[in-house]
mmCIF file of C-alpha atoms and ligand atoms in Angstrom:
data_model
loop_
_atom_site.group_PDB
_atom_site.id
_atom_site.type_symbol
_atom_site.label_atom_id
_atom_site.label_comp_id
_atom_site.label_asym_id
_atom_site.label_seq_id
_atom_site.Cartn_x
_atom_site.Cartn_y
_atom_site.Cartn_z
ATOM 1 C CA MET A 16 84.497 106.431 199.271
ATOM 2 C CA GLU A 17 84.540 102.624 199.845
ATOM 3 C CA GLU A 18 87.750 100.623 200.376
ATOM 4 C CA PHE A 19 89.445 99.122 197.464
ATOM 5 C CA SER A 20 92.493 96.212 197.402
ATOM 6 C CA VAL A 21 94.813 95.446 194.793
ATOM 7 C CA THR A 22 97.168 92.270 194.853
ATOM 8 C CA PRO A 23 98.364 90.013 191.843
ATOM 9 C CA TRP A 24 95.575 87.571 192.839
ATOM 10 C CA LYS A 25 92.643 89.727 193.519
ATOM 11 C CA VAL A 26 91.163 93.103 192.768
ATOM 12 C CA THR A 27 88.047 94.124 194.759
ATOM 13 C CA GLY A 28 86.338 97.647 195.364
ATOM 14 C CA GLN A 29 86.634 100.812 193.140
ATOM 15 C CA VAL A 30 90.212 101.442 192.630
ATOM 16 C CA ASP A 31 91.529 105.011 193.430
ATOM 17 C CA TYR A 32 94.312 104.966 190.906
ATOM 18 C CA ASP A 33 96.245 107.667 192.059
ATOM 19 C CA LYS A 34 96.243 106.718 195.690
ATOM 20 C CA LEU A 35 97.217 103.166 194.557
ATOM 21 C CA ARG A 36 100.148 104.637 192.807
ATOM 22 C CA ARG A 37 101.235 106.626 195.805
ATOM 23 C CA GLN A 38 100.782 103.581 198.296
ATOM 24 C CA PHE A 39 102.933 101.278 195.585
ATOM 25 C CA GLY A 40 105.189 104.136 195.335
ATOM 26 C CA THR A 41 105.252 104.375 191.731
ATOM 27 C CA GLY A 42 105.864 107.172 189.139
ATOM 28 C CA ARG A 43 103.379 108.941 187.091
ATOM 29 C CA ILE A 44 103.705 108.815 183.279
ATOM 30 C CA ASP A 45 104.528 112.618 182.799
ATOM 31 C CA ASP A 46 104.285 114.992 179.491
ATOM 32 C CA ASP A 47 107.871 114.675 179.216
ATOM 33 C CA MET A 48 107.879 111.157 179.009
ATOM 34 C CA ARG A 49 104.825 110.970 176.459
ATOM 35 C CA ASN A 50 106.633 113.509 174.413
ATOM 36 C CA ARG A 51 109.872 111.392 174.177
ATOM 37 C CA ILE A 52 107.882 108.266 173.297
ATOM 38 C CA LYS A 53 106.172 109.983 170.658
ATOM 39 C CA THR A 54 108.966 111.381 168.983
ATOM 40 C CA ILE A 55 111.360 108.182 169.048
ATOM 41 C CA CYS A 56 108.099 106.015 167.956
ATOM 42 C CA ASP A 57 106.612 108.767 165.617
ATOM 43 C CA GLY A 58 103.097 108.647 167.704
ATOM 44 C CA LEU A 59 101.749 107.414 170.718
ATOM 45 C CA HIS A 60 99.517 104.544 171.231
ATOM 46 C CA PRO A 61 96.227 105.351 172.289
ATOM 47 C CA MET A 62 96.530 103.372 175.666
ATOM 48 C CA LEU A 63 99.386 105.773 176.347
ATOM 49 C CA SER A 64 97.804 108.794 175.005
ATOM 50 C CA ARG A 65 94.876 108.535 176.591
ATOM 51 C CA GLY A 66 96.304 107.519 180.133
ATOM 52 C CA PHE A 67 95.178 104.008 180.683
ATOM 53 C CA PHE A 68 98.959 103.506 181.060
ATOM 54 C CA PHE A 69 99.171 105.746 183.746
ATOM 55 C CA SER A 70 102.297 104.729 186.068
ATOM 56 C CA GLN A 71 105.652 103.703 185.869
ATOM 57 C CA ARG A 72 109.257 102.863 187.257
ATOM 58 C CA ASP A 73 112.407 104.171 185.902
ATOM 59 C CA LEU A 74 110.706 104.722 182.241
ATOM 60 C CA LYS A 75 112.972 107.482 181.917
ATOM 61 C CA LEU A 76 116.286 105.307 182.671
ATOM 62 C CA VAL A 77 114.487 103.057 179.937
ATOM 63 C CA LEU A 78 114.295 106.051 177.323
ATOM 64 C CA ASP A 79 117.896 107.209 178.401
ATOM 65 C CA ASP A 80 119.589 103.648 177.437
ATOM 66 C CA TYR A 81 117.363 103.230 174.406
ATOM 67 C CA GLU A 82 118.551 106.977 173.184
ATOM 68 C CA ASN A 83 122.634 106.450 174.109
ATOM 69 C CA GLY A 84 122.505 102.987 172.430
ATOM 70 C CA LYS A 85 122.360 100.829 175.612
ATOM 71 C CA GLY A 86 119.111 99.159 174.606
ATOM 72 C CA PHE A 87 116.568 97.596 177.072
ATOM 73 C CA PHE A 88 114.130 94.624 176.473
ATOM 74 C CA LEU A 89 110.727 93.516 177.373
ATOM 75 C CA TYR A 90 109.296 91.205 179.626
ATOM 76 C CA THR A 91 105.877 90.161 180.383
ATOM 77 C CA GLY A 92 103.796 86.948 181.308
ATOM 78 C CA ARG A 93 100.306 85.135 181.646
ATOM 79 C CA GLY A 94 99.273 82.604 184.344
ATOM 80 C CA PRO A 95 97.482 79.708 182.877
ATOM 81 C CA SER A 96 94.315 79.697 185.270
ATOM 82 C CA GLY A 97 91.942 78.977 182.178
ATOM 83 C CA PRO A 98 90.626 80.484 178.679
ATOM 84 C CA MET A 99 91.786 84.316 178.383
ATOM 85 C CA HIS A 100 89.441 86.890 178.221
ATOM 86 C CA ILE A 101 90.050 90.534 176.350
ATOM 87 C CA GLY A 102 91.592 91.864 179.771
ATOM 88 C CA HIS A 103 94.608 89.611 179.521
ATOM 89 C CA LEU A 104 95.251 90.731 175.872
ATOM 90 C CA VAL A 105 95.352 94.235 176.735
ATOM 91 C CA PRO A 106 99.224 94.266 178.256
ATOM 92 C CA LEU A 107 100.146 92.110 175.336
ATOM 93 C CA ILE A 108 98.901 94.372 172.383
ATOM 94 C CA PHE A 109 100.493 97.321 174.038
ATOM 95 C CA THR A 110 103.628 95.284 174.394
ATOM 96 C CA LYS A 111 103.649 94.185 170.529
ATOM 97 C CA TRP A 112 103.322 98.072 169.786
ATOM 98 C CA LEU A 113 106.791 98.837 172.206
ATOM 99 C CA GLN A 114 108.324 95.699 170.515
ATOM 100 C CA ASP A 115 107.255 97.066 167.030
ATOM 101 C CA LYS A 116 108.230 100.652 167.755
ATOM 102 C CA PHE A 117 111.800 99.932 169.516
ATOM 103 C CA ASP A 118 112.487 96.590 167.701
ATOM 104 C CA VAL A 119 113.540 94.750 171.304
ATOM 105 C CA ASN A 120 113.686 91.328 172.479
ATOM 106 C CA LEU A 121 110.644 90.272 174.612
ATOM 107 C CA TYR A 122 110.544 87.193 177.177
ATOM 108 C CA ILE A 123 106.701 86.048 178.030
ATOM 109 C CA GLU A 124 106.747 83.628 180.849
ATOM 110 C CA ILE A 125 103.904 81.201 181.251
ATOM 111 C CA THR A 126 103.642 80.367 185.090
ATOM 112 C CA ASP A 127 102.057 76.893 184.896
ATOM 113 C CA ASP A 128 103.468 76.361 188.291
ATOM 114 C CA GLU A 129 102.021 79.771 190.127
ATOM 115 C CA LYS A 130 98.718 78.816 188.474
ATOM 116 C CA PHE A 131 98.862 75.135 189.796
ATOM 117 C CA LEU A 132 99.886 76.186 193.126
ATOM 118 C CA PHE A 133 97.703 79.091 193.766
ATOM 119 C CA LYS A 134 94.643 77.538 192.517
ATOM 120 C CA ARG A 135 93.522 74.563 194.785
ATOM 121 C CA GLU A 136 91.001 73.196 192.197
ATOM 122 C CA LEU A 137 93.130 73.183 189.184
ATOM 123 C CA SER A 138 95.231 69.944 188.531
ATOM 124 C CA TRP A 139 98.382 69.632 186.833
ATOM 125 C CA GLU A 140 96.566 68.352 183.290
ATOM 126 C CA ASP A 141 94.200 71.342 183.706
ATOM 127 C CA VAL A 142 97.016 73.839 183.721
ATOM 128 C CA GLY A 143 98.968 71.951 181.073
ATOM 129 C CA LYS A 144 95.821 72.117 178.531
ATOM 130 C CA HIS A 145 95.033 76.099 179.425
ATOM 131 C CA ALA A 146 98.884 76.966 178.815
ATOM 132 C CA ALA A 147 98.884 75.448 175.459
ATOM 133 C CA ASP A 148 95.607 77.189 174.813
ATOM 134 C CA ASN A 149 96.935 80.441 176.059
ATOM 135 C CA ILE A 150 100.079 80.192 174.105
ATOM 136 C CA LEU A 151 98.192 80.156 170.875
ATOM 137 C CA ASP A 152 96.055 83.270 171.781
ATOM 138 C CA ILE A 153 99.482 85.111 173.011
ATOM 139 C CA ALA A 154 101.108 84.232 169.427
ATOM 140 C CA ALA A 155 98.260 85.366 167.740
ATOM 141 C CA VAL A 156 98.993 88.970 168.778
ATOM 142 C CA GLY A 157 101.640 89.238 166.345
ATOM 143 C CA PHE A 158 105.445 89.544 168.119
ATOM 144 C CA ASN A 159 108.475 89.090 166.151
ATOM 145 C CA PRO A 160 108.973 85.493 166.280
ATOM 146 C CA ASP A 161 112.868 85.895 166.256
ATOM 147 C CA ARG A 162 112.591 88.391 168.927
ATOM 148 C CA THR A 163 110.405 86.977 171.332
ATOM 149 C CA PHE A 164 110.977 83.440 173.583
ATOM 150 C CA ILE A 165 107.680 82.405 174.674
ATOM 151 C CA PHE A 166 108.477 79.755 177.530
ATOM 152 C CA LYS A 167 106.308 77.560 180.294
ATOM 153 C CA ASP A 168 108.012 77.701 183.828
ATOM 154 C CA SER A 169 107.981 73.813 184.295
ATOM 155 C CA GLU A 170 109.999 73.553 181.099
ATOM 156 C CA TYR A 171 112.676 76.143 181.331
ATOM 157 C CA VAL A 172 113.253 75.583 185.164
ATOM 158 C CA LYS A 173 116.542 73.614 184.224
ATOM 159 C CA ASN A 174 117.991 76.393 182.503
ATOM 160 C CA VAL A 175 117.746 79.168 185.263
ATOM 161 C CA TYR A 176 117.305 77.026 188.706
ATOM 162 C CA PRO A 177 120.666 77.855 190.046
ATOM 163 C CA LEU A 178 119.708 81.783 189.564
ATOM 164 C CA MET A 179 116.277 81.291 190.844
ATOM 165 C CA LEU A 180 117.984 79.742 194.119
ATOM 166 C CA LYS A 181 120.185 82.684 194.451
ATOM 167 C CA VAL A 182 116.915 85.033 194.071
ATOM 168 C CA ALA A 183 114.495 83.146 196.715
ATOM 169 C CA LYS A 184 117.967 83.156 198.959
ATOM 170 C CA ARG A 185 117.610 86.880 199.336
ATOM 171 C CA ILE A 186 114.069 87.194 199.813
ATOM 172 C CA THR A 187 112.489 86.421 203.529
ATOM 173 C CA PHE A 188 109.314 85.024 204.314
ATOM 174 C CA SER A 189 108.042 88.326 206.377
ATOM 175 C CA THR A 190 108.943 90.075 203.221
ATOM 176 C CA THR A 191 106.719 87.892 201.000
ATOM 177 C CA ARG A 192 104.051 87.775 203.942
ATOM 178 C CA ALA A 193 104.021 91.620 203.959
ATOM 179 C CA VAL A 194 104.140 92.316 200.158
ATOM 180 C CA PHE A 195 101.837 89.391 199.194
ATOM 181 C CA GLY A 196 99.806 88.814 202.456
ATOM 182 C CA PHE A 197 100.846 85.042 202.536
ATOM 183 C CA GLU A 198 99.822 83.475 205.813
ATOM 184 C CA ASN A 199 100.747 80.343 207.759
ATOM 185 C CA GLU A 200 98.341 78.242 205.615
ATOM 186 C CA THR A 201 99.814 79.214 202.611
ATOM 187 C CA ASN A 202 101.776 76.490 200.581
ATOM 188 C CA ILE A 203 105.123 76.569 200.221
ATOM 189 C CA GLY A 204 105.293 76.292 196.556
ATOM 190 C CA SER A 205 103.499 79.315 196.341
ATOM 191 C CA ILE A 206 105.888 81.294 199.193
ATOM 192 C CA PHE A 207 108.573 80.091 196.683
ATOM 193 C CA TYR A 208 106.748 81.100 193.117
ATOM 194 C CA PRO A 209 107.492 84.700 193.448
ATOM 195 C CA ALA A 210 111.383 83.926 192.796
ATOM 196 C CA TYR A 211 110.489 82.616 189.479
ATOM 197 C CA GLN A 212 108.733 85.573 188.337
ATOM 198 C CA VAL A 213 111.409 87.812 189.385
ATOM 199 C CA VAL A 214 114.173 85.871 187.567
ATOM 200 C CA PRO A 215 113.406 86.698 183.785
ATOM 201 C CA THR A 216 114.068 90.646 184.756
ATOM 202 C CA PHE A 217 117.795 88.942 184.554
ATOM 203 C CA PHE A 218 117.780 87.473 181.234
ATOM 204 C CA GLU A 219 119.783 90.239 179.787
ATOM 205 C CA GLN A 220 122.290 92.636 181.134
ATOM 206 C CA LYS A 221 120.292 95.580 179.757
ATOM 207 C CA ARG A 222 117.355 96.915 181.626
ATOM 208 C CA CYS A 223 114.034 95.309 181.567
ATOM 209 C CA LEU A 224 110.991 96.907 181.041
ATOM 210 C CA ILE A 225 107.831 95.184 181.864
ATOM 211 C CA PRO A 226 104.325 96.163 180.444
ATOM 212 C CA ASN A 227 101.634 94.905 182.881
ATOM 213 C CA ALA A 228 98.390 96.115 184.708
ATOM 214 C CA ILE A 229 99.501 97.626 188.006
ATOM 215 C CA ASP A 230 98.498 94.241 189.934
ATOM 216 C CA GLN A 231 101.613 92.574 189.019
ATOM 217 C CA ASP A 232 103.756 95.199 190.687
ATOM 218 C CA PRO A 233 104.370 93.759 194.188
ATOM 219 C CA PHE A 234 106.810 91.376 192.251
ATOM 220 C CA TRP A 235 108.909 94.396 190.534
ATOM 221 C CA ARG A 236 109.018 96.157 194.056
ATOM 222 C CA ILE A 237 111.217 92.987 195.587
ATOM 223 C CA GLN A 238 113.218 92.562 192.358
ATOM 224 C CA ARG A 239 114.277 96.288 192.721
ATOM 225 C CA ASP A 240 115.573 95.308 196.275
ATOM 226 C CA ILE A 241 117.667 92.661 195.470
ATOM 227 C CA ALA A 242 118.458 93.071 191.902
ATOM 228 C CA GLU A 243 121.888 95.303 192.171
ATOM 229 C CA LYS A 244 123.072 92.978 195.318
ATOM 230 C CA LEU A 245 123.433 90.060 192.680
ATOM 231 C CA GLY A 246 124.693 92.162 189.950
ATOM 232 C CA TYR A 247 121.742 93.119 187.813
ATOM 233 C CA LYS A 248 119.626 96.388 187.060
ATOM 234 C CA LYS A 249 116.821 97.053 188.766
ATOM 235 C CA THR A 250 113.796 96.459 186.468
ATOM 236 C CA ALA A 251 111.738 99.193 185.199
ATOM 237 C CA ALA A 252 107.820 98.921 184.589
ATOM 238 C CA ILE A 253 104.713 100.224 182.863
ATOM 239 C CA HIS A 254 101.927 99.767 184.545
ATOM 240 C CA SER A 255 98.170 100.086 182.862
ATOM 241 C CA LYS A 256 94.645 100.385 184.967
ATOM 242 C CA PHE A 257 92.200 97.629 184.914
ATOM 243 C CA ILE A 258 89.968 97.189 181.839
ATOM 244 C CA PRO A 259 86.607 97.346 184.228
ATOM 245 C CA PRO A 260 84.340 94.149 184.247
ATOM 246 C CA LEU A 261 80.853 94.554 182.168
ATOM 247 C CA GLN A 262 79.060 95.485 185.416
ATOM 248 C CA GLY A 263 80.577 98.218 186.259
ATOM 249 C CA THR A 264 83.889 100.286 187.535
ATOM 250 C CA GLU A 265 84.351 98.119 190.400
ATOM 251 C CA GLY A 266 87.284 95.719 190.512
ATOM 252 C CA LYS A 267 88.294 93.971 187.137
ATOM 253 C CA MET A 268 87.630 91.904 184.348
ATOM 254 C CA SER A 269 88.274 88.550 186.173
ATOM 255 C CA ALA A 270 88.613 84.798 185.181
ATOM 256 C CA SER A 271 86.977 84.358 188.562
ATOM 257 C CA ALA A 272 83.619 85.698 187.279
ATOM 258 C CA PRO A 273 82.837 84.509 183.993
ATOM 259 C CA ASP A 274 80.187 86.840 183.060
ATOM 260 C CA SER A 275 82.188 89.902 184.079
ATOM 261 C CA ALA A 276 84.505 89.257 180.910
ATOM 262 C CA VAL A 277 84.385 88.799 177.309
ATOM 263 C CA TRP A 278 86.456 85.771 176.500
ATOM 264 C CA LEU A 279 88.231 85.361 173.408
ATOM 265 C CA THR A 280 86.373 82.308 172.574
ATOM 266 C CA ASP A 281 82.707 84.245 173.191
ATOM 267 C CA ASP A 282 80.771 83.673 169.580
ATOM 268 C CA GLU A 283 78.924 86.788 168.089
ATOM 269 C CA LYS A 284 75.725 85.554 169.973
ATOM 270 C CA THR A 285 77.094 85.837 173.309
ATOM 271 C CA VAL A 286 79.009 88.925 172.891
ATOM 272 C CA LYS A 287 75.548 90.547 171.928
ATOM 273 C CA ARG A 288 73.802 89.068 174.614
ATOM 274 C CA LYS A 289 76.657 89.745 177.562
ATOM 275 C CA ILE A 290 77.050 92.997 176.783
ATOM 276 C CA ASN A 291 73.133 94.122 176.097
ATOM 277 C CA LYS A 292 72.633 92.249 179.349
ATOM 278 C CA TYR A 293 75.375 93.150 181.797
ATOM 279 C CA ALA A 294 77.157 96.292 180.345
ATOM 280 C CA PHE A 295 76.546 98.707 183.044
ATOM 281 C CA SER A 296 75.457 101.903 181.470
ATOM 282 C CA GLY A 297 75.790 105.299 182.346
ATOM 283 C CA GLY A 298 72.835 106.220 180.494
ATOM 284 C CA GLN A 299 69.248 107.466 181.935
ATOM 285 C CA THR A 300 66.578 105.123 182.832
ATOM 286 C CA THR A 301 63.815 106.024 179.909
ATOM 287 C CA VAL A 302 64.660 107.550 176.489
ATOM 288 C CA GLU A 303 62.930 111.071 177.423
ATOM 289 C CA GLU A 304 64.983 111.218 180.586
ATOM 290 C CA HIS A 305 68.052 110.243 178.518
ATOM 291 C CA ARG A 306 67.281 112.610 175.726
ATOM 292 C CA LYS A 307 66.938 115.565 178.028
ATOM 293 C CA ARG A 308 70.126 114.915 180.468
ATOM 294 C CA GLY A 309 72.058 112.750 178.523
ATOM 295 C CA GLY A 310 74.373 109.767 179.803
ATOM 296 C CA ASN A 311 77.923 109.993 181.625
ATOM 297 C CA PRO A 312 80.718 108.076 179.513
ATOM 298 C CA ASP A 313 82.918 108.402 182.926
ATOM 299 C CA ILE A 314 81.011 105.392 184.498
ATOM 300 C CA ASP A 315 79.745 103.716 181.260
ATOM 301 C CA VAL A 316 81.318 100.580 180.570
ATOM 302 C CA SER A 317 80.997 100.323 176.661
ATOM 303 C CA TYR A 318 82.513 103.702 176.753
ATOM 304 C CA GLN A 319 85.136 102.665 178.855
ATOM 305 C CA TRP A 320 86.104 99.580 176.366
ATOM 306 C CA LEU A 321 85.507 101.521 173.273
ATOM 307 C CA SER A 322 88.006 103.967 174.955
ATOM 308 C CA ILE A 323 90.616 101.384 176.459
ATOM 309 C CA LEU A 324 90.897 99.006 173.059
ATOM 310 C CA PHE A 325 87.987 99.337 170.379
ATOM 311 C CA GLU A 326 87.916 102.878 168.949
ATOM 312 C CA PRO A 327 91.434 103.759 168.304
ATOM 313 C CA ASP A 328 90.242 106.911 166.396
ATOM 314 C CA ASN A 329 90.260 109.745 168.620
ATOM 315 C CA LYS A 330 87.833 111.824 166.556
ATOM 316 C CA LYS A 331 85.510 109.101 166.352
ATOM 317 C CA LEU A 332 85.541 108.296 169.902
ATOM 318 C CA ARG A 333 85.180 112.047 170.726
ATOM 319 C CA ARG A 334 81.989 112.242 169.038
ATOM 320 C CA ILE A 335 80.778 108.957 170.373
ATOM 321 C CA HIS A 336 81.734 110.842 173.754
ATOM 322 C CA ASP A 337 79.778 113.975 173.044
ATOM 323 C CA GLU A 338 76.675 112.349 171.384
ATOM 324 C CA TYR A 339 76.204 109.943 174.502
ATOM 325 C CA HIS A 340 76.738 112.928 176.867
ATOM 326 C CA SER A 341 74.018 115.358 175.114
ATOM 327 C CA GLY A 342 71.663 112.485 174.875
ATOM 328 C CA LYS A 343 71.661 112.274 171.008
ATOM 329 C CA LEU A 344 73.175 108.793 171.243
ATOM 330 C CA LEU A 345 71.165 106.364 173.269
ATOM 331 C CA SER A 346 72.888 103.613 175.497
ATOM 332 C CA GLY A 347 71.274 100.614 173.237
ATOM 333 C CA GLU A 348 72.687 102.406 170.226
ATOM 334 C CA LEU A 349 76.394 102.816 172.087
ATOM 335 C CA LYS A 350 75.744 99.058 173.144
ATOM 336 C CA ALA A 351 75.399 98.201 169.531
ATOM 337 C CA ILE A 352 78.748 100.133 168.395
ATOM 338 C CA LEU A 353 80.490 98.281 170.838
ATOM 339 C CA ILE A 354 79.237 94.801 170.099
ATOM 340 C CA GLU A 355 80.073 95.418 166.477
ATOM 341 C CA ARG A 356 83.869 96.361 167.572
ATOM 342 C CA VAL A 357 84.034 93.326 169.741
ATOM 343 C CA ASN A 358 82.662 91.171 167.233
ATOM 344 C CA GLY A 359 85.099 92.296 164.441
ATOM 345 C CA PHE A 360 88.061 92.387 167.023
ATOM 346 C CA LEU A 361 87.407 88.581 167.871
ATOM 347 C CA LYS A 362 86.913 87.452 164.318
ATOM 348 C CA GLU A 363 90.052 89.187 163.350
ATOM 349 C CA HIS A 364 91.705 87.050 166.505
ATOM 350 C CA ARG A 365 90.525 83.932 165.539
ATOM 351 C CA LYS A 366 92.000 84.069 162.447
ATOM 352 C CA ASN A 367 95.343 85.289 163.513
ATOM 353 C CA ARG A 368 95.131 82.358 166.234
ATOM 354 C CA LYS A 369 94.796 79.822 163.358
ATOM 355 C CA LYS A 370 97.882 81.528 161.244
ATOM 356 C CA ALA A 371 99.541 81.396 164.747
ATOM 357 C CA GLU A 372 99.623 77.378 165.135
ATOM 358 C CA LYS A 373 102.604 77.306 162.643
ATOM 359 C CA LEU A 374 104.505 80.304 164.700
ATOM 360 C CA VAL A 375 104.464 78.421 168.335
ATOM 361 C CA ASP A 376 107.317 76.022 167.596
ATOM 362 C CA LYS A 377 109.560 79.421 166.704
ATOM 363 C CA PHE A 378 108.283 81.298 169.665
ATOM 364 C CA MET A 379 109.113 78.448 172.025
ATOM 365 C CA TYR A 380 111.757 76.513 170.448
ATOM 366 C CA LYS A 381 113.000 77.340 167.143
ATOM 367 C CA GLY A 382 113.139 81.160 166.883
ATOM 368 C CA LYS A 383 116.298 82.834 166.643
ATOM 369 C CA LEU A 384 116.074 84.087 170.149
ATOM 370 C CA ALA A 385 114.159 81.277 171.297
ATOM 371 C CA LYS A 386 117.223 78.639 170.236
ATOM 372 C CA GLU A 387 119.627 80.902 172.144
ATOM 373 C CA MET A 388 117.787 81.142 174.917
ATOM 374 C CA TRP A 389 117.824 76.826 175.149
ATOM 375 C CA GLU A 390 121.453 77.020 174.999
ATOM 376 C CA ARG A 391 122.120 79.317 177.966
ATOM 377 C CA ALA A 392 122.127 78.414 181.655
ATOM 378 C CA TYR A 393 121.649 81.165 184.120
ATOM 379 C CA GLU A 394 123.476 80.971 187.425
HETATM 380 P P1 TYM B 20 97.513 86.948 184.808
HETATM 381 O O1 TYM B 20 97.576 85.804 183.993
HETATM 382 O O2 TYM B 20 96.733 87.111 186.033
HETATM 383 O O3 TYM B 20 97.627 88.415 183.889
HETATM 384 C C1 TYM B 20 98.146 88.337 182.748
HETATM 385 C C2 TYM B 20 98.291 89.969 182.286
HETATM 386 O O4 TYM B 20 97.068 90.728 182.184
HETATM 387 C C3 TYM B 20 97.015 91.807 183.176
HETATM 388 N N1 TYM B 20 95.342 91.799 183.573
HETATM 389 C C4 TYM B 20 95.060 92.728 183.011
HETATM 390 N N2 TYM B 20 95.030 94.203 182.568
HETATM 391 C C5 TYM B 20 93.965 95.030 182.129
HETATM 392 N N3 TYM B 20 92.513 94.436 182.812
HETATM 393 C C6 TYM B 20 92.317 93.741 183.545
HETATM 394 N N4 TYM B 20 91.138 93.342 183.882
HETATM 395 C C7 TYM B 20 93.563 92.271 183.672
HETATM 396 N N5 TYM B 20 93.421 91.312 184.425
HETATM 397 C C8 TYM B 20 94.707 90.955 184.429
HETATM 398 C C9 TYM B 20 98.168 91.222 184.425
HETATM 399 O O5 TYM B 20 98.114 92.586 185.321
HETATM 400 C C10 TYM B 20 98.752 90.744 183.425
HETATM 401 O O6 TYM B 20 99.875 91.497 183.018
HETATM 402 N N6 TYM B 20 101.494 86.362 187.451
HETATM 403 C C11 TYM B 20 101.107 86.577 186.476
HETATM 404 C C12 TYM B 20 102.055 86.189 185.318
HETATM 405 C C13 TYM B 20 103.348 86.734 184.608
HETATM 406 C C14 TYM B 20 103.444 88.075 184.361
HETATM 407 C C15 TYM B 20 105.150 88.213 184.487
HETATM 408 C C16 TYM B 20 102.506 89.318 184.171
HETATM 409 C C17 TYM B 20 104.374 86.557 184.994
HETATM 410 N N7 TYM B 20 105.572 87.240 184.523
HETATM 411 C C18 TYM B 20 105.442 89.513 184.035
HETATM 412 C C19 TYM B 20 103.256 90.623 183.789
HETATM 413 C C20 TYM B 20 104.305 90.592 183.623
HETATM 414 C C21 TYM B 20 99.658 86.395 186.180
HETATM 415 O O7 TYM B 20 99.228 85.681 186.487
HETATM 416 O O8 TYM B 20 99.071 87.403 185.326
#
């Protein structure tokens, strides 16, 4: 099988998720954990029950802490390198579900520094515009405004700089080179940056749980090496697979390949055109062939997207699966279902985004948690 590679900045090849989990040294999500979550949350999010979130670190300890009253907090983030695609929304949608069910604080880091440093072509001004735009999309997901703090790295830095230095002092260049593949040519801002992504895991003395796609895990490995030496807990994490690009199941839906993704700003016509033109099909080449031999949902991107995000109803998804597999449902018909769902989703998102304009100030400065955070200094 072709080799694959996963780093926080690039994913290539057909990812073998079990192999990746072993390489990264993370645990699987077992039935015991799923059952515990199901009991506490009175049901499971489809992204959990269908195995899209497939890997974890210390999730058991998070559930222990929750059940014995110690509690925990959530932390996730977004790098504002440009507009957002639906892949970027996936961890946020799941995070909202966790916040609703467990009623916990949530910190969302907007890494304007990271994207400025890592993307040669991005000006500081551009990053600022993308950050403002992304924050609206994030606010539209519907987090609890009094328990959620959305912060931009460049703005909040004055409240965390001494703590960040303590983190940075514990991380050597050779570690970051091994973990992230930094080279002599890497600018020194990029080399320092991982210290900031670690800091929010220390915002509370409680255990931190990070929902993210597995590409971000290298940061948590570093965090877990140094947390206890600094008097904090090792962070826990829950990792998803990648929502695949339209063109097939290799790599991830990525901002660097515009036609691989559906953007939150795509209008109805664009969604229709992209899915019809690009969505990789597991169907047969002719209708007769398809009726006879059926399609393969496992490699069909439209089916994968329905399963990850756009068809939460298990019974309906099962019917689509079976009818496609048997040849009753044609590729064009499957795409039509997806187009309708994606457009419905984006319509709702646009409405929520409009409403969220009023909430941004609360998430960033005026809500209960945000206010507390601006009054706090981390050393
Ligand atoms: P960024 O902006 O690249 O990605 C934001 C989040 O989206 C996930 N992601 C995906 N999930 C599913 N399918 C995809 N195709 C896909 N592409 C991206 C990422 O894993 C991430 O969770 N350095 C980070 C920002 C950050 C962060 C964090 C992320 C700072 N602190 C804590 C997660 C948790 C970044 O540039 O993410």
